[in-house]
Every structure is written in structure tokens, then in C-alpha cells.
Short mmCIF file of C-alpha atoms in Angstrom, two decimals:
data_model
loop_
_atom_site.label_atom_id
_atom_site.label_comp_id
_atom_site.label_asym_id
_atom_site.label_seq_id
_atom_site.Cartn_x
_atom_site.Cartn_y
_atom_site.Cartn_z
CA UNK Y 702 17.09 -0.35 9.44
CA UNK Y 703 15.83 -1.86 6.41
CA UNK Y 704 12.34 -2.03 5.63
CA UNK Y 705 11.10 -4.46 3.57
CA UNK Y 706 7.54 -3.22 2.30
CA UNK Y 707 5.47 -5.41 -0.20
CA UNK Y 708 1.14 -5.10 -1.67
CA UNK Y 709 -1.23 -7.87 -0.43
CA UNK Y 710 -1.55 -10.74 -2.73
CA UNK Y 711 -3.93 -10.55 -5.46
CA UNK Y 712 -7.56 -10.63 -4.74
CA UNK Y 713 -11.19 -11.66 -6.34
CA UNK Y 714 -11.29 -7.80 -6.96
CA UNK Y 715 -8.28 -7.21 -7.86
CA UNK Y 716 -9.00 -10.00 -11.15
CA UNK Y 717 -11.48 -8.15 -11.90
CA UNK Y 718 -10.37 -4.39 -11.62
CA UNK Y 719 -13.14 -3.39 -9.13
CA UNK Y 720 -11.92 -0.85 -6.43
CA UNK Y 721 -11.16 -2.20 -2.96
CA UNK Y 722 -10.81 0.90 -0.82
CA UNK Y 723 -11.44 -0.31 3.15
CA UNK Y 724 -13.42 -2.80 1.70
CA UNK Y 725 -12.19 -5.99 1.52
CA UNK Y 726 -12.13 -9.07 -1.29
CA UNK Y 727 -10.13 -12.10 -0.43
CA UNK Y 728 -7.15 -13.50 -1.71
CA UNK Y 729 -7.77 -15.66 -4.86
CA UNK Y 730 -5.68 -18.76 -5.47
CA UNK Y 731 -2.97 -17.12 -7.59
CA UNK Y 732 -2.84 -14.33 -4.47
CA UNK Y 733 -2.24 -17.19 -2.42
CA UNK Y 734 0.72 -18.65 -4.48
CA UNK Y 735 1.91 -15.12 -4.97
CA UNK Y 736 2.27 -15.05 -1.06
CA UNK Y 737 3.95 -18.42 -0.80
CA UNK Y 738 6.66 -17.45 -3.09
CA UNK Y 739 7.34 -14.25 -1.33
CA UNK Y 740 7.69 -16.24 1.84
CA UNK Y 741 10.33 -18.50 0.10
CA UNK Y 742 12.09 -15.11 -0.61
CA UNK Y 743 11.82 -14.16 2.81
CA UNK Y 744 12.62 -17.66 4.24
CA UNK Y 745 16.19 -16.16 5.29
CA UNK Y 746 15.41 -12.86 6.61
CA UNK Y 747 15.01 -12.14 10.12
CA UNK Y 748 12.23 -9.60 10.92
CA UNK Y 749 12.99 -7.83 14.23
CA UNK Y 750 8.98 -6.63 13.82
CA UNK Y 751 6.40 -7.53 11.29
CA UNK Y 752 3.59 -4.77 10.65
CA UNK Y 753 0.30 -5.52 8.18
CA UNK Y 754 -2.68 -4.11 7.32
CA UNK Y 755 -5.87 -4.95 9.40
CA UNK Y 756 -7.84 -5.80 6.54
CA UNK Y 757 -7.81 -8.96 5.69
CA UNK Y 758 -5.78 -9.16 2.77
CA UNK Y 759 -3.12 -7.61 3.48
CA UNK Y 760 -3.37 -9.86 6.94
CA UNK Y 761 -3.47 -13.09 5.66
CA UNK Y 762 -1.06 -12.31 3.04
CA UNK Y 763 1.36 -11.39 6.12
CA UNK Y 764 0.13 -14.93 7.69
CA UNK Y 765 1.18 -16.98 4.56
CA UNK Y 766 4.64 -14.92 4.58
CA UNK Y 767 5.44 -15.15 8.12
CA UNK Y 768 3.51 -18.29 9.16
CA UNK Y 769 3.47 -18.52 12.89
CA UNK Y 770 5.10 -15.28 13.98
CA UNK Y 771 3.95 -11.98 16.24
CA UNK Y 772 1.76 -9.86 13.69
CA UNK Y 773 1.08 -6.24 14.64
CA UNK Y 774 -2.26 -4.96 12.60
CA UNK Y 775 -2.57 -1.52 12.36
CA UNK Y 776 -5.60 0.49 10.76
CA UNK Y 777 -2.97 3.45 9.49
CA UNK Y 778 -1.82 0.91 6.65
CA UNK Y 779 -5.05 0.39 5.56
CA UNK Y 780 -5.90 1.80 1.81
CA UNK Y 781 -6.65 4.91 1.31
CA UNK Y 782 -11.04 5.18 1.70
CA UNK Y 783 -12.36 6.20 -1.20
CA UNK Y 784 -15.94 6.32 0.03
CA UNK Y 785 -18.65 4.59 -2.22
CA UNK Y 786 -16.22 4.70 -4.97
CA UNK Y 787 -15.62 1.08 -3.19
CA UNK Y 788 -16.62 -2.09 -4.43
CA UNK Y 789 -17.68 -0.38 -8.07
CA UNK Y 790 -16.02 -0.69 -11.36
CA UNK Y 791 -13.44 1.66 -12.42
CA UNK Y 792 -15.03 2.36 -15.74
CA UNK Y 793 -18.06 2.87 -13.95
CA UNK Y 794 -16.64 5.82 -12.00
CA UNK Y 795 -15.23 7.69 -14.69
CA UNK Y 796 -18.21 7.61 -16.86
CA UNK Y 797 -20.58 8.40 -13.33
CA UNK Y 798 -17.75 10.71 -11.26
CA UNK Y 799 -15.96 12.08 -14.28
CA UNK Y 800 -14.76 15.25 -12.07
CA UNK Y 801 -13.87 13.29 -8.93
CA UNK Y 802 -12.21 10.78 -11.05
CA UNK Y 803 -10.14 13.58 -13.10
CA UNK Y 804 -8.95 14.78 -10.11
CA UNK Y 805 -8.00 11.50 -8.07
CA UNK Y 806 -5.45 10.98 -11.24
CA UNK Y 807 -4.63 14.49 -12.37
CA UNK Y 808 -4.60 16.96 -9.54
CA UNK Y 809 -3.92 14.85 -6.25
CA UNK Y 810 -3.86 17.54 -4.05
CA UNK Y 811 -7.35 18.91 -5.13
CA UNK Y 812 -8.96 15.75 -4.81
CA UNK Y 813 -11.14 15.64 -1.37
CA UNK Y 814 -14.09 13.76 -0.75
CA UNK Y 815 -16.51 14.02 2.47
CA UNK Y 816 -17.05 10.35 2.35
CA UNK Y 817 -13.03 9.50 2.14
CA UNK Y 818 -9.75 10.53 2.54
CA UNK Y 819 -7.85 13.12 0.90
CA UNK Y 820 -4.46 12.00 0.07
CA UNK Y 821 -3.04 14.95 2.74
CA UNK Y 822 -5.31 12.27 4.97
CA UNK Y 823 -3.60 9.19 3.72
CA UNK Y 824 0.14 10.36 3.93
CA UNK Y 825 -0.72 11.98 7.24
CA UNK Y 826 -1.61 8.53 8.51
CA UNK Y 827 1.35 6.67 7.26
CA UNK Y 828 3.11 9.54 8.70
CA UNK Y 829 1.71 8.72 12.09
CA UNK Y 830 2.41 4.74 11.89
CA UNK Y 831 6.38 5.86 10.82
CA UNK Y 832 6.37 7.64 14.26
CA UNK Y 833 5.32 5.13 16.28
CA UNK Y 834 7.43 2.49 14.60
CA UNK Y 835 10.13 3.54 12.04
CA UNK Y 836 12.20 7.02 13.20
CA UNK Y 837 12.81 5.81 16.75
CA UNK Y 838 13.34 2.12 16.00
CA UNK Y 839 16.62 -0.14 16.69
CA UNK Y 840 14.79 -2.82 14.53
CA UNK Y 841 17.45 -4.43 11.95
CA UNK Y 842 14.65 -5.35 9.49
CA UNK Y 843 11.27 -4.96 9.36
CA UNK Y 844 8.17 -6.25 7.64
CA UNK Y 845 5.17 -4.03 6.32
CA UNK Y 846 2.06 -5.50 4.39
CA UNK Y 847 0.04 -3.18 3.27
CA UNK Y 848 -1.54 -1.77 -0.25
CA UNK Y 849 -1.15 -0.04 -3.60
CA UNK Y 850 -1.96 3.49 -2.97
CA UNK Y 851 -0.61 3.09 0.62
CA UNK Y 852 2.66 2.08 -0.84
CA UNK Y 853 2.88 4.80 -2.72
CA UNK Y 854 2.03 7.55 -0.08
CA UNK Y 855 5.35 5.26 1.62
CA UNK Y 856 7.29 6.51 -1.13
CA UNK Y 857 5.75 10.27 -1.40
CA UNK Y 858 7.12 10.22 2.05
CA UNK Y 859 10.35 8.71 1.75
CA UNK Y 860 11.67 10.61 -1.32
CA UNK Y 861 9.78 13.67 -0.22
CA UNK Y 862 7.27 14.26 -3.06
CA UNK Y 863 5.14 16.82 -3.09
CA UNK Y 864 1.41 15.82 -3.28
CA UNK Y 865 0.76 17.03 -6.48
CA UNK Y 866 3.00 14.89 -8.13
CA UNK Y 867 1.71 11.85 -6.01
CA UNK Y 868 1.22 9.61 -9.11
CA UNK Y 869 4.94 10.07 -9.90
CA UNK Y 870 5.34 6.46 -8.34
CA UNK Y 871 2.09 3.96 -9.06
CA UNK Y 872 0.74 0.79 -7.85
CA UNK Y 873 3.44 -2.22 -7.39
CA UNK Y 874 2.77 -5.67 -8.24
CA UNK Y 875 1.21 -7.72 -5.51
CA UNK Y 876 3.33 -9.63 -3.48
CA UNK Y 877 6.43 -8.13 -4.49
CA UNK Y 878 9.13 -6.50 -2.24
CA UNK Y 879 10.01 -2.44 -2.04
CA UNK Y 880 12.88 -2.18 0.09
CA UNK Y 881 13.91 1.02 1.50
CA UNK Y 882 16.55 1.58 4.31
CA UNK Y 883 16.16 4.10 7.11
CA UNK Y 884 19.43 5.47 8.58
CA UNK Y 885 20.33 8.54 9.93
CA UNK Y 886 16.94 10.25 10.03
CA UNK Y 887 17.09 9.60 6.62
CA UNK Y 888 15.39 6.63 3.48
CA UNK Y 889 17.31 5.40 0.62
CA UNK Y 890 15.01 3.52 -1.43
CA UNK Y 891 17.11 0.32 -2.83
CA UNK Y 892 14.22 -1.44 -5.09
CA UNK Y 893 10.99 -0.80 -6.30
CA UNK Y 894 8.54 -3.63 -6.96
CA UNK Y 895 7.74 -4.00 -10.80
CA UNK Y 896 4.57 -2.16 -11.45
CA UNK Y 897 1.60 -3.26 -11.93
CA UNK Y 898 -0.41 -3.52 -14.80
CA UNK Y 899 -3.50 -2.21 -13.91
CA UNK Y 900 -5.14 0.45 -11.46
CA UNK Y 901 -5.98 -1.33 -8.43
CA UNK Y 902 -7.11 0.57 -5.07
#
């Protein structure tokens, strides 16, 4: 199987480097373009399943990709929840939740919030959508829309890194294709998506 894995397109949030968490901003006009071209990329691949986000940029990115096929939304490849760190500024965190913040970037597998997810919590869930639809799948190729720190707890898991060193991969470039094949209980990772630029969760 290969699975073809890509970000949302970019967002009114995204522009201006505000956190998204489980909230949701919608796809500006550039995220929209971003989208189309990945869909001319696409145009020759046959998707035996195609899997997205339910929020609603990662869903309507998978729309404009796949326009007129069977979408399956699931809430395990939704961003990780960062609580009410969510729809703030990321300078305005570190300078209000320097500790939390520290630890979000430096020690992964400290950070834990009661309002959130942990990122044990976040690769858990991924975990949990691979079962139902990755290690037991015939699929040739599949589809996955989904987000930046998602992604990355998609490659913690595939190249089996341990949570401390989480940030050892970081946030692809919207729109852009990570490919990864699954064969033999086993992933090979064959591209990463360029990164991205700035933090964006």
C-alpha cells in the first residue's frame, strides 16, 4: 500500500500564525489554489480509499482534491487539542504560558495539559485510525488529509520515534504530499513534504 498523506491548505489562521488546534479557520484563496494544484498532481492516481480530517479544512481541502468522490471523515486525524492555547497568537503564549510553551517544543513527552492532549494522546489516536484502516488493508493507494502536528505524530509512528524526540520531523507545507508505503507490517517513508516556514498547529 502506498499512502499518500498531505496538510490542509492554508488557512485565514494559518496567514496569520494564530494556533488552530480543533478549532477551525477556513481556507483562504491561496489555500484554495494550493488544493487545486495538488489535485492536478493527483489527477492520475487512483485512491482505493480517501480519509480526511472532520474539521473543515482539512475536509474541504480533500473536496477540492478529490471532487466528487466517497470521503471518510474521521475525528482521530483531527489536530492535536491544545486547549485555550487555540485561536491565540503564538507570541502571545510564550510570553503568557512560558512553561507550557517550553515544554510543548523542548520536552514533548512532559508536556500534558488537562484542557488538551498530550502527545502520548495524539499518537495514540493516529494509532487507533492505522488499525482500523492501514495494517489490515488490501487498499493499493490511499488518501489522508489531515494536519501539521498530526502529520508528524504519522511519522513518529512510522519511523518509530520515541516521543521525546517528537520535533525531530516538523510541520510540512500545506498542500503538499508525504508518501509513505506500508508493506509487510512494515513503512518506508519515500518523500517528505518541504517544510514549512512557520509553526502552525
Amino acid at each position: 500500500m502506498k499512502i499518500y498523506f498531505t496538510r490542509h491548505g492554508e488557512t485565514e489562521w494559518n496567514k496569520i500564525d494564530k494556533i488552530q488546534g480543533q478549532l477551525d479557520s477556513p481556507l483562504n484563496e491561496n489555500g484554495i489554489n494550493m488544493a487545486k494544484k495538488l489535485r492536478e498532481k493527483a489527477r492520475n492516481i487512483n485512491f482505493s480509499h480517501i480519509y480526511s480530517s472532520d474539521l473543515n479544512r482539512a475536509l474541504d481541502t480533500c473536496k477540492i482534491i478529490c471532487p466528487n468522490k466517497k470521503i471518510i471523515t474521521s475525528p482521530l486525524l483531527r489536530e492535536i487539542d491544545v486547549g485555550y492555547w487555540s485561536a491565540k497568537q503564538f507570541n502571545d503564549i510564550k510570553k503568557t504560558d512560558p512553561y507550557l510553551y517550553n515544554l510543548y517544543f523542548t520536552k514533548p513527552e512532559k508536556y500534558n495539559r488537562i484542557d488538551g492532549e498530550s502527545f502520548y494522546e495524539l499518537i495514540d489516536r493516529v494509532k487507533r485510525f492505522f488499525e482500523l484502516y492501514v495494517y489490515n488493508s488490501d487498499d493499493e493507494n490511499i488518501l489522508i488529509v489531515s494536519h501539521g502536528i498530526t502529520i508528524i505524530a504519522m511519522f513518529t509512528i512510522m519511523e518509530n520515534i520515541e516521543i521525546k524526540n517528537f520535533w525531530q520531523n516538523r510541520v510540512r507545507r500545506n498542500a503538499e504530499f508525504n508518501i509513505a508505503e506500508y508493506k509487510d507490517s512494515k513503512f518506508t517513508i519515500l518523500k517528505k513534504a518541504p517544510l514549512n516556514l512557520v509553526n502552525n498547529i
